[in-house]
Amino acid sequence: METLARIPQLLVYGVVSGSILSLGGIGVSLTYSVLGFSNFAHGDIMALGAYLALALLPAASALGISGRPLGALSFGADFVGALLLAVVATCAVVLTLDRILFRRLRNAGRITLMIASVGVALGLRSLIQFCWGPQPQYYSAKIQRAQVIPGLGVKIKPDQIFIVATAIGLTLLLHLFLRHTRIGKAMRATADNAALARVTGINAERVIVWTWILGASLAAVAGILIGIENKFIMPELGWQLLLPIFAAVILGGLGNAYGAMVGGVVIGVCEEVSTAFLSTAYKPAVAFVILILMLLVRPTGILGRRG
Amino acid sequence: MSLLSVRDVHSGYGDMQILHGVDLDVNAEEVVTIIGPNGAGKSTLMKTIFGLLRLTRGQIEFEGREISGLSADRIVRLGLAYVPQVDNVFPSLTVRENLELGAFVDRHAPRRRVDRVYELFPALRPRQTKRVGTMSGGERQMVAMGRALMLDPKLLMLDEPSAALAPNLAATIFDRISAVNQGGTAVLIVEQNAKESLRRSHRGYVLAAGRKCFEDEGPAILANEDIGRLYLGGA
């Protein structure tokens, strides 16, 4: 009975971590559908964003943005400024990587690109260790008190509300972008049928640049949200998240951005709820089991196209 | 001067040479059909004209201007449009989105272009918010042609527009092709349903083994007994 009583609270934690996984998964899904390969560097791009936000915090303060905490949140407007700067900086790094590496491999096939992304992942992680060291870096030392949601009996911290709201907001923005902008439609067309997109006169390179910008931006934000939730970041942060993110993406249907959103929340909730019955050490295994079950039962994913 | 002029074109896939010197002309406002057995290089010729396959020898000129080596978006801007035989729609996009993307290279293209396509294919208008992937073969072919017509091309290239369509649907598609042509657009068709296509063409070419082997007026090709026996499935 006591186990079951914990489940509502675990659902809340699951939605929080799931919304972060969703943001990461969308980027993986976009890269897969437009560029045609599984980007194993995506987790480390998230970590890079998280570290850059920390590094750019003084810059945001220098711009005169106040560091006073925003309402009940553990951080101030200067941190939001640093977040935006980190998003821009992460995009710049990723676009540079595309220019000097991925672009040369455009026609090399998806296995080559995937292996190249593993190289990028190792490179980024080493770079992070080189610049900031292997020890954890702290986002905030303050203890934040969780607040009880009246009527539901579950607790949530203001920072966690910020995380979920940010994830929902960005997902909506992305949806509007893909639905209604010229380049968003061109991205969906390229994902659908790259050869026809070319015949239609859609400039593939421009679509690719936008794909990296969207993927890297969401990755950077996801990395920063992890820092907010955990209070600290480590160089391995991205690598550790890669498995649940890929599980989320495959669960939702590889190459389907909306599927990645759903898959992220499902994986997050399953991981957290499993801790009511299993040791927390099994969390990564839960993602793995869901991934394998999904591949056995419905390999195209929840929202994936059949055939 | 012809609208499209293809001279001594050699091309293929990688090391595999398919076309061994093809000559072909399409004049303004003309309908031209290419027939020939499977593997003759008909689709290869279409892809080569549109710059999807590399030209190893020869020239392709559009309105007197060399177009080989140009990127696809430049070719579209010059007034060519191409409908591949298969995978010629964006299945997860709606009818309207498919059509709008046809005008992608011209961001100032007036919105009423979509309405003109609906006038040509009235069946599409009530279905404009449907995903094309859920639609029938005939409707997809209409969407594919509509997409290609969005920028009012000077030359429309169609690869087997009636393949896999029921006879009455194929007739509708050919009617629409004639209507497009009457609006002043030249049409180059590769067809297996060669009789119907030749009947409606000003001129036709027979392509075999990567070479042009015959050229005449459309009805004359239909009347030619040798061609009939060899390529049109008997009398």
Coordinates of C-alpha atoms in Angstrom, one line a residue, chain A residues 179 182 185-186 188-189 192-193 196-203 305, chain B residues 50 72-73 76 82 87-92 97 100-101 104-105 147:
Chain A
R179 CA 3.4 23.7 -39.3
R182 CA 8.1 28.2 -45.0
K185 CA 7.2 23.0 -44.2
A186 CA 10.4 22.6 -46.2
R188 CA 8.9 18.3 -43.1
A189 CA 9.0 17.9 -46.9
D192 CA 9.2 13.0 -46.0
N193 CA 10.9 12.6 -49.4
L196 CA 11.3 15.1 -54.3
A197 CA 12.2 18.1 -52.1
R198 CA 15.3 18.6 -54.2
V199 CA 13.2 18.3 -57.5
T200 CA 10.8 20.9 -56.0
G201 CA 13.7 23.3 -55.7
I202 CA 14.0 23.2 -51.9
N203 CA 17.6 24.1 -50.9
R305 CA 4.6 5.2 -39.9
Chain B
F50 CA 16.6 17.8 -64.5
A72 CA 17.6 21.8 -59.2
D73 CA 16.3 25.1 -57.7
V76 CA 12.9 25.1 -61.4
Y82 CA 9.3 17.4 -63.1
D87 CA 7.3 8.9 -54.6
N88 CA 6.1 12.1 -56.3
V89 CA 4.3 13.5 -53.3
F90 CA 5.1 14.4 -49.7
P91 CA 2.8 11.8 -47.9
S92 CA 2.7 13.2 -44.4
E97 CA 1.0 22.0 -48.2
E100 CA 2.4 25.4 -51.6
L101 CA 5.8 23.7 -51.6
F104 CA 8.9 27.1 -52.8
V105 CA 11.5 28.8 -54.9
R147 CA 2.7 20.7 -57.2

